[in-house]
Coordinates of C-alpha atoms in Angstrom, one line a residue:
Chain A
X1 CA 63.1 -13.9 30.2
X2 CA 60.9 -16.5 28.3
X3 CA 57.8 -15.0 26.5
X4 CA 55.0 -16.5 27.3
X5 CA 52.2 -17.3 24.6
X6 CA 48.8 -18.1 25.1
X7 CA 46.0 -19.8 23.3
X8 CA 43.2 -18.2 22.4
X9 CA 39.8 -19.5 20.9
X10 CA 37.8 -19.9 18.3
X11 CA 35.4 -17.6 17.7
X12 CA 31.8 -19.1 16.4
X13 CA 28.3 -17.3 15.5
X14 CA 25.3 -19.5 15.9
X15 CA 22.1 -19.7 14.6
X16 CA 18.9 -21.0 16.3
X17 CA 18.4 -24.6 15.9
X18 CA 15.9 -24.6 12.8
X19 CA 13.5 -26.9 14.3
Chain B
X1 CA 70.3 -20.2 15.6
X2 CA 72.0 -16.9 15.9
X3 CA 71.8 -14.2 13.5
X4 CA 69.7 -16.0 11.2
X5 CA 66.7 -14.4 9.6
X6 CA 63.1 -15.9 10.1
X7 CA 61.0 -15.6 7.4
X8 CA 57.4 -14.9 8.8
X9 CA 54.1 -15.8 7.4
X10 CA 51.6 -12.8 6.5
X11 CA 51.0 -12.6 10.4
X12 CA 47.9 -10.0 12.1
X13 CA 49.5 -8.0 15.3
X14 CA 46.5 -6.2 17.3
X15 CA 48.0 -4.9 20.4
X16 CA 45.8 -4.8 22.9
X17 CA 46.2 -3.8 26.9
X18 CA 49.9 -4.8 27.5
X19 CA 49.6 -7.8 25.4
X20 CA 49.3 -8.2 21.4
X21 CA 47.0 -10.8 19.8
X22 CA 49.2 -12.9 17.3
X23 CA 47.6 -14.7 14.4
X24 CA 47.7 -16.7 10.7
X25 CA 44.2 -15.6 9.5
X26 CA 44.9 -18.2 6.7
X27 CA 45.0 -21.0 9.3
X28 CA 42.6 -19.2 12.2
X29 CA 45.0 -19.7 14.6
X30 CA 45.8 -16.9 17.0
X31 CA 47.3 -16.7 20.1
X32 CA 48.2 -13.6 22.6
X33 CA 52.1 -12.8 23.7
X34 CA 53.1 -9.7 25.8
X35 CA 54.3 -6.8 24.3
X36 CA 57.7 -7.6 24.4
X37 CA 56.6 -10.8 22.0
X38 CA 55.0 -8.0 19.6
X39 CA 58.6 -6.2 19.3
X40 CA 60.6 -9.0 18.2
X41 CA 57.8 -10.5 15.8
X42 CA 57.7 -6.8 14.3
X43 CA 61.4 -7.0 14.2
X44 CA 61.5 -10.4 12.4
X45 CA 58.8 -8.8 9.7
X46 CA 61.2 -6.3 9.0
X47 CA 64.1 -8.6 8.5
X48 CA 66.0 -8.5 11.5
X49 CA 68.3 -10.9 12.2
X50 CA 67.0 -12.8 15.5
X51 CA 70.2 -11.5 17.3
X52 CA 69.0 -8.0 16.3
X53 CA 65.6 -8.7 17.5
X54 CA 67.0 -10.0 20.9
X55 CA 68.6 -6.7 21.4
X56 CA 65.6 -4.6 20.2
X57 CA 64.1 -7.1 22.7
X58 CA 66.3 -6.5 25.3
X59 CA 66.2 -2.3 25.3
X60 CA 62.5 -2.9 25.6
X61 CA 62.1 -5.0 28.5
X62 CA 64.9 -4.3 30.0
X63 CA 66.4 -7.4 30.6
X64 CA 67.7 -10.6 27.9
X65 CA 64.8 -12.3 26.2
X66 CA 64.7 -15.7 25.0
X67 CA 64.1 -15.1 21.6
X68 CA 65.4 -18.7 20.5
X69 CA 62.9 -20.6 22.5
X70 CA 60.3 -17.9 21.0
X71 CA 61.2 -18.4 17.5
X72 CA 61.2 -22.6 18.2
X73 CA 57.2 -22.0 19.3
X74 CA 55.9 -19.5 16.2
X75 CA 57.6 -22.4 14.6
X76 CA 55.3 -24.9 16.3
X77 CA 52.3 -22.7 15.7
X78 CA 52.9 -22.9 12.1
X79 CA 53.6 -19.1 12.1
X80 CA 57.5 -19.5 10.0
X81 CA 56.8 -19.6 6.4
X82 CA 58.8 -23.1 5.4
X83 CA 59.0 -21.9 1.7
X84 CA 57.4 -24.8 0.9
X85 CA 54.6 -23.2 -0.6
X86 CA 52.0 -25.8 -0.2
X87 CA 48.4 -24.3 0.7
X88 CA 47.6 -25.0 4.3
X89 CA 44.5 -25.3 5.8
X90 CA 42.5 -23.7 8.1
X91 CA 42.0 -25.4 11.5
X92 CA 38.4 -27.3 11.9
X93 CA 36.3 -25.5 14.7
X94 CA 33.1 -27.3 13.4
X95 CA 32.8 -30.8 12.8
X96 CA 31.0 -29.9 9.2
X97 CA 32.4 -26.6 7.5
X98 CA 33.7 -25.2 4.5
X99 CA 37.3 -25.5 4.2
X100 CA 37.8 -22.1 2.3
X101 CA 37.4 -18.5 4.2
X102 CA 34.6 -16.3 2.2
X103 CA 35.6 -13.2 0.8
X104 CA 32.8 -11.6 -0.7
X105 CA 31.3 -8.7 -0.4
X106 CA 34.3 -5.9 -0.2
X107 CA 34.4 -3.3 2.6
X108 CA 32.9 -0.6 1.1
X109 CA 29.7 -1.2 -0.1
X110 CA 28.7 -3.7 3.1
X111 CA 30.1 -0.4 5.6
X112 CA 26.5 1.6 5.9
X113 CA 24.4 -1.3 6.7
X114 CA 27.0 -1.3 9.7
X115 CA 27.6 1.9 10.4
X116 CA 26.1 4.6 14.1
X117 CA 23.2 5.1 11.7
X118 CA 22.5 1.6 10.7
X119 CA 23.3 0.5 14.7
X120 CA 20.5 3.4 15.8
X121 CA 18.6 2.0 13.1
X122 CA 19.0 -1.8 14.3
X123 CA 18.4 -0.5 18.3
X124 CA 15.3 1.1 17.4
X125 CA 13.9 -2.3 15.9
X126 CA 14.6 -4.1 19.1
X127 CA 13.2 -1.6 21.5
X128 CA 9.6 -1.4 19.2
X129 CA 9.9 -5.4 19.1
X130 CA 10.0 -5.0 23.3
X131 CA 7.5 -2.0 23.2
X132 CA 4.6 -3.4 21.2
X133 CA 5.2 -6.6 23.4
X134 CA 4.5 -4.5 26.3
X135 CA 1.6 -2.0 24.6
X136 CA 0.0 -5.0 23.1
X137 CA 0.4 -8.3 25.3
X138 CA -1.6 -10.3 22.6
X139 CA 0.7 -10.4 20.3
X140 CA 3.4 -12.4 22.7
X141 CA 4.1 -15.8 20.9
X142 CA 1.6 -18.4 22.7
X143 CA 3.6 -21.4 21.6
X144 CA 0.7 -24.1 21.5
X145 CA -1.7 -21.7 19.5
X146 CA 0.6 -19.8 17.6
X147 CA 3.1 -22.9 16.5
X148 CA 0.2 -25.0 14.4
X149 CA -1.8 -22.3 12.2
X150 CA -2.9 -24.7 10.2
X151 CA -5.5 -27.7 11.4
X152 CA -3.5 -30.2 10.2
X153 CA -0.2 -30.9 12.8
X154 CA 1.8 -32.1 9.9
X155 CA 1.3 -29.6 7.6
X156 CA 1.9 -26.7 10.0
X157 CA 5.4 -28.2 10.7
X158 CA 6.0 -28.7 6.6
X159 CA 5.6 -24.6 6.2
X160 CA 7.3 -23.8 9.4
X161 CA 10.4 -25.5 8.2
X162 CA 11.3 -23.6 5.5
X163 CA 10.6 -20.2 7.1
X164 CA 12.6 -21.5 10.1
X165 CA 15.5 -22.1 7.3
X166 CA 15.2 -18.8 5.6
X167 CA 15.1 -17.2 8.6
X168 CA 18.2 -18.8 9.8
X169 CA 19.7 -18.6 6.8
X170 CA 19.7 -14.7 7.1
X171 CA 20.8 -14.5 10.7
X172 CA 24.2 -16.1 9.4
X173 CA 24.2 -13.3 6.5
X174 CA 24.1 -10.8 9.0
X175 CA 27.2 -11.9 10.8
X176 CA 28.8 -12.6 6.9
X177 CA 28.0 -8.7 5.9
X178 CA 29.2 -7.4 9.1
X179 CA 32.5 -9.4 9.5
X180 CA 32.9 -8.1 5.2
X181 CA 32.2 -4.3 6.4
X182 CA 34.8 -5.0 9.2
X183 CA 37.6 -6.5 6.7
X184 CA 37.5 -10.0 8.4
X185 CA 36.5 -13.0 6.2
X186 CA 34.2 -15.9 7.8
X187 CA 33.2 -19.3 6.6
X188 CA 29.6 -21.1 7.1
X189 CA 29.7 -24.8 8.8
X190 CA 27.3 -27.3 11.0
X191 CA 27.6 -27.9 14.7
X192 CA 25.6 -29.2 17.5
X193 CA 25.2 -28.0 20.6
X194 CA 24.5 -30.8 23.0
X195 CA 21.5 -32.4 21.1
X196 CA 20.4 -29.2 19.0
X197 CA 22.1 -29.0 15.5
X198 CA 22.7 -25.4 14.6
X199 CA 24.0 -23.3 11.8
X200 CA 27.8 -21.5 12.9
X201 CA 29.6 -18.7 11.3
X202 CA 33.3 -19.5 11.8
X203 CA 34.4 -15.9 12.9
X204 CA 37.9 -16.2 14.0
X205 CA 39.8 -13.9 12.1
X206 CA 37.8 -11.2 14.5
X207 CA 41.1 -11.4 16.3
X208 CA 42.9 -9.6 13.2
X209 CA 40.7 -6.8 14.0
X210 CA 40.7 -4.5 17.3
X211 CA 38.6 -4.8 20.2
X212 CA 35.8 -2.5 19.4
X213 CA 35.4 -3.6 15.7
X214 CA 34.6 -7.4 16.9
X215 CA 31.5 -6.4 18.1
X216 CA 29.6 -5.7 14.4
X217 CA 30.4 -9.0 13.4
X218 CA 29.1 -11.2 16.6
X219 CA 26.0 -8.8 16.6
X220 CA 25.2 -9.0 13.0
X221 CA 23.1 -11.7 13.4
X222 CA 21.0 -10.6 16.1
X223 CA 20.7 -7.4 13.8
X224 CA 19.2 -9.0 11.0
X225 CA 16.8 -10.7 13.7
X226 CA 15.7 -7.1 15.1
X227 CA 15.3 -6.2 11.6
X228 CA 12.8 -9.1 10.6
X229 CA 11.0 -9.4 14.0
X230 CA 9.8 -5.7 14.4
X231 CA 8.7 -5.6 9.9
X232 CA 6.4 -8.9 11.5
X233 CA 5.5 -7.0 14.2
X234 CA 4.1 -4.2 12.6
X235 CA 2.2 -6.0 10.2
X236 CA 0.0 -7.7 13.2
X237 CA -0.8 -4.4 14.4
X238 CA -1.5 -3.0 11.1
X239 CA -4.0 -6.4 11.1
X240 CA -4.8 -5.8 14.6
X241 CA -5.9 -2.1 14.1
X242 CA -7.7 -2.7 11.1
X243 CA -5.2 -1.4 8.7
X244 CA -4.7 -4.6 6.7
X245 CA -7.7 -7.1 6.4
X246 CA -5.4 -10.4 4.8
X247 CA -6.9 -13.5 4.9
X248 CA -6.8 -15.2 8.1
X249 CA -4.1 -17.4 7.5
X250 CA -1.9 -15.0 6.6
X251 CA -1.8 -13.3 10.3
X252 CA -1.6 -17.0 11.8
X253 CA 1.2 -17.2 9.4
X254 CA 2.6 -13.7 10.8
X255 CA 2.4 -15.1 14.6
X256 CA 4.0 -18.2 14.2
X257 CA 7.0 -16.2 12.1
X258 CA 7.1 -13.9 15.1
X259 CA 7.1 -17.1 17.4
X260 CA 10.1 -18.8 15.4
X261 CA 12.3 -15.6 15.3
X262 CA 11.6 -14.3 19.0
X263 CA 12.6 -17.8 20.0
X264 CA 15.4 -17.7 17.7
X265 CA 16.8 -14.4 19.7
X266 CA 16.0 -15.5 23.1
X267 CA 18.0 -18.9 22.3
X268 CA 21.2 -16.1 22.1
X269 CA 20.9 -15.4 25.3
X270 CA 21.9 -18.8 26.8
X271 CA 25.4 -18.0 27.1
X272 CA 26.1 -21.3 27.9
X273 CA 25.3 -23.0 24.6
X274 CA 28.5 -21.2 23.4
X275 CA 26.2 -18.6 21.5
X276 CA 27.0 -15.4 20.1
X277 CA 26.1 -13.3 23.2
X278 CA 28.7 -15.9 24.6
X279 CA 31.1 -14.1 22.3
X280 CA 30.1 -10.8 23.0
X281 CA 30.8 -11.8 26.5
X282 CA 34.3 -12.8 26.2
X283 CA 35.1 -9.4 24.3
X284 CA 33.5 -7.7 26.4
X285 CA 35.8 -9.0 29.3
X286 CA 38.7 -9.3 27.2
X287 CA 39.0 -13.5 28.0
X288 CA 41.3 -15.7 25.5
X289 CA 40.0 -18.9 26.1
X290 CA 37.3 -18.8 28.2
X291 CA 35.4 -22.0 27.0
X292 CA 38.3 -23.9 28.0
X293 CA 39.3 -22.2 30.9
X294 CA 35.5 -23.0 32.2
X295 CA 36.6 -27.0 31.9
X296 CA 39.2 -26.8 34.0
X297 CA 37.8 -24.7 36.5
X298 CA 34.9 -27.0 36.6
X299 CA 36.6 -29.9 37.1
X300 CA 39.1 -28.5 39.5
X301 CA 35.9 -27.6 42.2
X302 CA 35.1 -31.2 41.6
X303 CA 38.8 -32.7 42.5
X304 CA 39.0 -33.9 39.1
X305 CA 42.4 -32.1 37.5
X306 CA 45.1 -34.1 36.3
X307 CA 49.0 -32.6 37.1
X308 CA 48.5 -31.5 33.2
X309 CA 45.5 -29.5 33.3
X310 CA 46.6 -28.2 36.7
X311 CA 49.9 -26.9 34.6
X312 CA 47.0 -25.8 31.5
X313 CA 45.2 -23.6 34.2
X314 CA 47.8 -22.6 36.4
X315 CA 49.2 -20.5 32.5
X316 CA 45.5 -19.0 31.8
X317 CA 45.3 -15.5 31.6
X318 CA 43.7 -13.9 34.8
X319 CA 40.6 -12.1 32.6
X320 CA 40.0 -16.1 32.2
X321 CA 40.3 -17.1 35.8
X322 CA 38.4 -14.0 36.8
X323 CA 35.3 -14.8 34.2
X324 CA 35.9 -19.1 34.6
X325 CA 35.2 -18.4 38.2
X326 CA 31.5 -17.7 38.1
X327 CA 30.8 -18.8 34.4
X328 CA 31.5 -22.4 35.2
X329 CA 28.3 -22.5 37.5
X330 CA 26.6 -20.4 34.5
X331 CA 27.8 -23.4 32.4
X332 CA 26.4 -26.6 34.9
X333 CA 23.1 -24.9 35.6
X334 CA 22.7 -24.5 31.6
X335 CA 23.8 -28.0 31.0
X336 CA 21.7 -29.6 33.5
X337 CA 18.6 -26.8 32.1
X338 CA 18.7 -28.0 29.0
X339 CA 19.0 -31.7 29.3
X340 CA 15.5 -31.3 32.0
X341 CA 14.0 -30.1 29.0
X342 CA 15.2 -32.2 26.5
X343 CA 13.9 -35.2 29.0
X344 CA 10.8 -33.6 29.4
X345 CA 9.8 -31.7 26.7
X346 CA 11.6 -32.6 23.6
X347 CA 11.6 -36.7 23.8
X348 CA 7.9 -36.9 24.4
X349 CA 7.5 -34.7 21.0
X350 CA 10.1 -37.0 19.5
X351 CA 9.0 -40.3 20.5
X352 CA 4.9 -38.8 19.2
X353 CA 6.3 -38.3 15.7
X354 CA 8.1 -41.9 15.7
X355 CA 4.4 -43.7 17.0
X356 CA 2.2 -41.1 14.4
X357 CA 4.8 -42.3 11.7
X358 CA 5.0 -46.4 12.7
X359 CA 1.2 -46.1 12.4
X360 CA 1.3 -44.4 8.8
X361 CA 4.4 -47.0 7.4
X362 CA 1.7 -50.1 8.8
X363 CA -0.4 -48.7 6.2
X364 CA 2.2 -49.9 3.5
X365 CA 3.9 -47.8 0.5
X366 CA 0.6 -48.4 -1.4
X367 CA -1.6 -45.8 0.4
X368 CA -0.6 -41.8 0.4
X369 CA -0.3 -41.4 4.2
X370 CA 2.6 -43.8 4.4
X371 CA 4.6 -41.3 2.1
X372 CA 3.4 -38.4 3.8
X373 CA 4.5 -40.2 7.5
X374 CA 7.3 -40.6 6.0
X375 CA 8.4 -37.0 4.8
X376 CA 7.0 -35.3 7.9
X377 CA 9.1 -37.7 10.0
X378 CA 12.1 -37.3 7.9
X379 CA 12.4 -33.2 8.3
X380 CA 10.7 -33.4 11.6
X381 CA 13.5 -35.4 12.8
X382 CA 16.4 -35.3 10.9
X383 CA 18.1 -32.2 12.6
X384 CA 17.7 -34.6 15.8
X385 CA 19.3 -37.9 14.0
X386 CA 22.1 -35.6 12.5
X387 CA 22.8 -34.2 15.8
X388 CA 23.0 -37.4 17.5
X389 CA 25.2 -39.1 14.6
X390 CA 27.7 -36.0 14.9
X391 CA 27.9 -36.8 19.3
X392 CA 28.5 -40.1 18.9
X393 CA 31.5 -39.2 15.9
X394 CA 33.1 -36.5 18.1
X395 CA 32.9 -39.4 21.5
X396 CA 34.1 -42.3 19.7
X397 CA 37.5 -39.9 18.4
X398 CA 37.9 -38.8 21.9
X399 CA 37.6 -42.5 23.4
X400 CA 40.0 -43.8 20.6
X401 CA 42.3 -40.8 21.5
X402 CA 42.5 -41.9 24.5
X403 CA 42.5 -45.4 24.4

């Protein structure tokens, strides 16, 4: 069997836009 | 190929369900195998020769696995240490960011402030934010009054940008403390969603940690905001019930700090701005890569997926088809929300400050209001111009990528 591998994302934390 | 050792970098394994989340937390890139991939990368740690590994491989799933063509794409990834010793870098996920993770503060002394106690504790602050909302209706933000406290437009705009900062400024402390209390460092950048600029916490090497302990970090933010909004609070109703008798401007300045950060925390709950209740979301439902996912699902109920992204979706995982499904339409209505208001409500703000400012600059640099045009223009807009300068980098690479 192949193993299968899968992306995974970025993980980001925002911040209101200051204005 | 066979019986060779592979000599692994310093890799995170996190099982989780029946797969295990793979990773490089020096690069930031992680990916997810099923468990079968976690046994013969555990194997390779140890040593073991890859034709060992295929046969620890083997009793485990019960059947030969591939473990050449496994090795050949941990190779791709960058996760086989070519003994080159060169210093890699970590993969960009903001077009302006540090290029170094932040240690920091070390686990022990950042654990209480992230602790049951300190979580009760953060609760607590939100739920007397909501109540005195409710109890005292007054003291809801009224944008137009509460925005300008002093006369002067200008001015008003000059002090709210620095608390806006600070207060910012803190949010991304909160997630920095709580990813240190957690063990997982973070690094600080600039991004833009559509045509807001914002501040982002890179927090990827969450995935080195399991499920449960992702959640400090993408809430830390919104902690610190509980924190700060319900201390405002209070003060107006100490003001309000005659406990504190400041000068006026100092409630207006109170109000228009409550307006900035209850703004500030509703903004997290548009999901579809990629925020941090976004993330909360995808651990919650245990996607991989949802934001993606949501692109090809999108364009694949509009007829628009090419044989390649067909092959991209057809791989997902099925918590990311399950979530892509309905979060898509999330994602279009949010899109097509924002840029209404942006048409509507931002531009005519915008295009005001650029006809106040042409009218102070006729003036010439000789009188005082043609510097003063100038610096309310300059942080009034600036965010706006950065933002705009960063879209049109990010198109022109894709257009040239394509091209």
């Amino acid at each position: 069997m192949k193993i299968e591998v899968r992306k995974v994302e970025a993980v980001k934390a925002t911040a209101a836009p200051p204005v | 190929m066979s019986g060779t050792t592979v000599p692994l970098r310093a890799l995170t394994l996190v099982p989780e369900g029946d797969e295990v989340v793979v990773g490089d937390p020096e690069t930031g890139t992680f990916v997810t195998v099923p468990a079968v991939g976690g046994v013969v990368i555990s194997a390779l740690r140890r040593g073991a020769t890859t034709d060992e590994a295929a046969a620890e491989a083997e009793a485990f799933a019960g059947e030969p696995v591939d473990v050449p063509a496994f090795v050949q794409v941990l190779t791709e990834l960058g996760f086989v240490d070519d003994r080159t010793g060169e210093e890699r870098e970590a993969v960009r996920t903001a077009p302006i960011q540090f290029r170094r993770w932040m240690g920091g503060v070390s686990q022990r002394p950042a654990r209480p402030f992230f602790g049951p106690v300190a979580w009760t504790v953060y609760a607590a602050c939100a739920l007397f934010s909501a109540g005195v909302f409710v109890v005292s209706p007054s003291l809801f933000p009224q944008p137009a009054r509460d925005a300008f406290p002093l006369g002067d437009i200008g001015l008003s705009a000059l002090l709210l940008a620095p608390f806006a900062l600070a207060s910012t400024a803190l949010h991304e402390c909160g997630h920095w403390l709580a990813a240190c209390a957690a063990g997982v460092r973070s690094r600080f950048g600039i991004d833009r969603r559509m045509m807001l600029l914002v501040f982002e916490t890179d927090l990827t090497q969450v995935w080195t940690v399991p499920r449960r302990q992702r959640y400090a970090p993408l809430l830390g933010g919104l902690a610190v905001d509980a924190v700060l909004l319900s201390l405002l609070l209070s003060g107006r109703l100490m003001v309000q019930a005659g406990l504190w008798t400041p000068p006026p401007t100092v409630d207006a300045l109170l109000a228009v700090w409550v307006y900035v950060k209850l703004t500030g925390m509703l903004w997290q709950c548009m999901i579809f701005l990629r925020t941090d209740l976004y993330a909360v979301l995808v651990n919650a439902l245990g996607c991989r890569d949802l934001w993606r996912v949501k692109s090809l699902m999108l364009r694949q109920a509009f007829g628009r997926l090419s044989p390649g992204q067909a092959a991209e979706l057809a791989r997902a995982s099925a918590a990311d088809r399950r979530a892509g499904r309905w979060f898509r339409w999330v994602w279009l209505a949010g899109f097509v929300g924002v840029l209404g208001w942006f048409a509507f409500f931002l531009l005519p703000v915008i295009v005001t400050v650029l006809q106040w400012t042409a009218a102070g600059l006729a003036l010439g640099p000789l009188t005082g209001r043609f510097w003063y045009s100038l610096l309310c223009a300059a942080l009034l807009l600036s965010p706006q111009t950065l933002a705009a300068a960063l879209a049109v980098k990010e198109y022109a690479r894709r257009f040239r990528q394509r091209a």
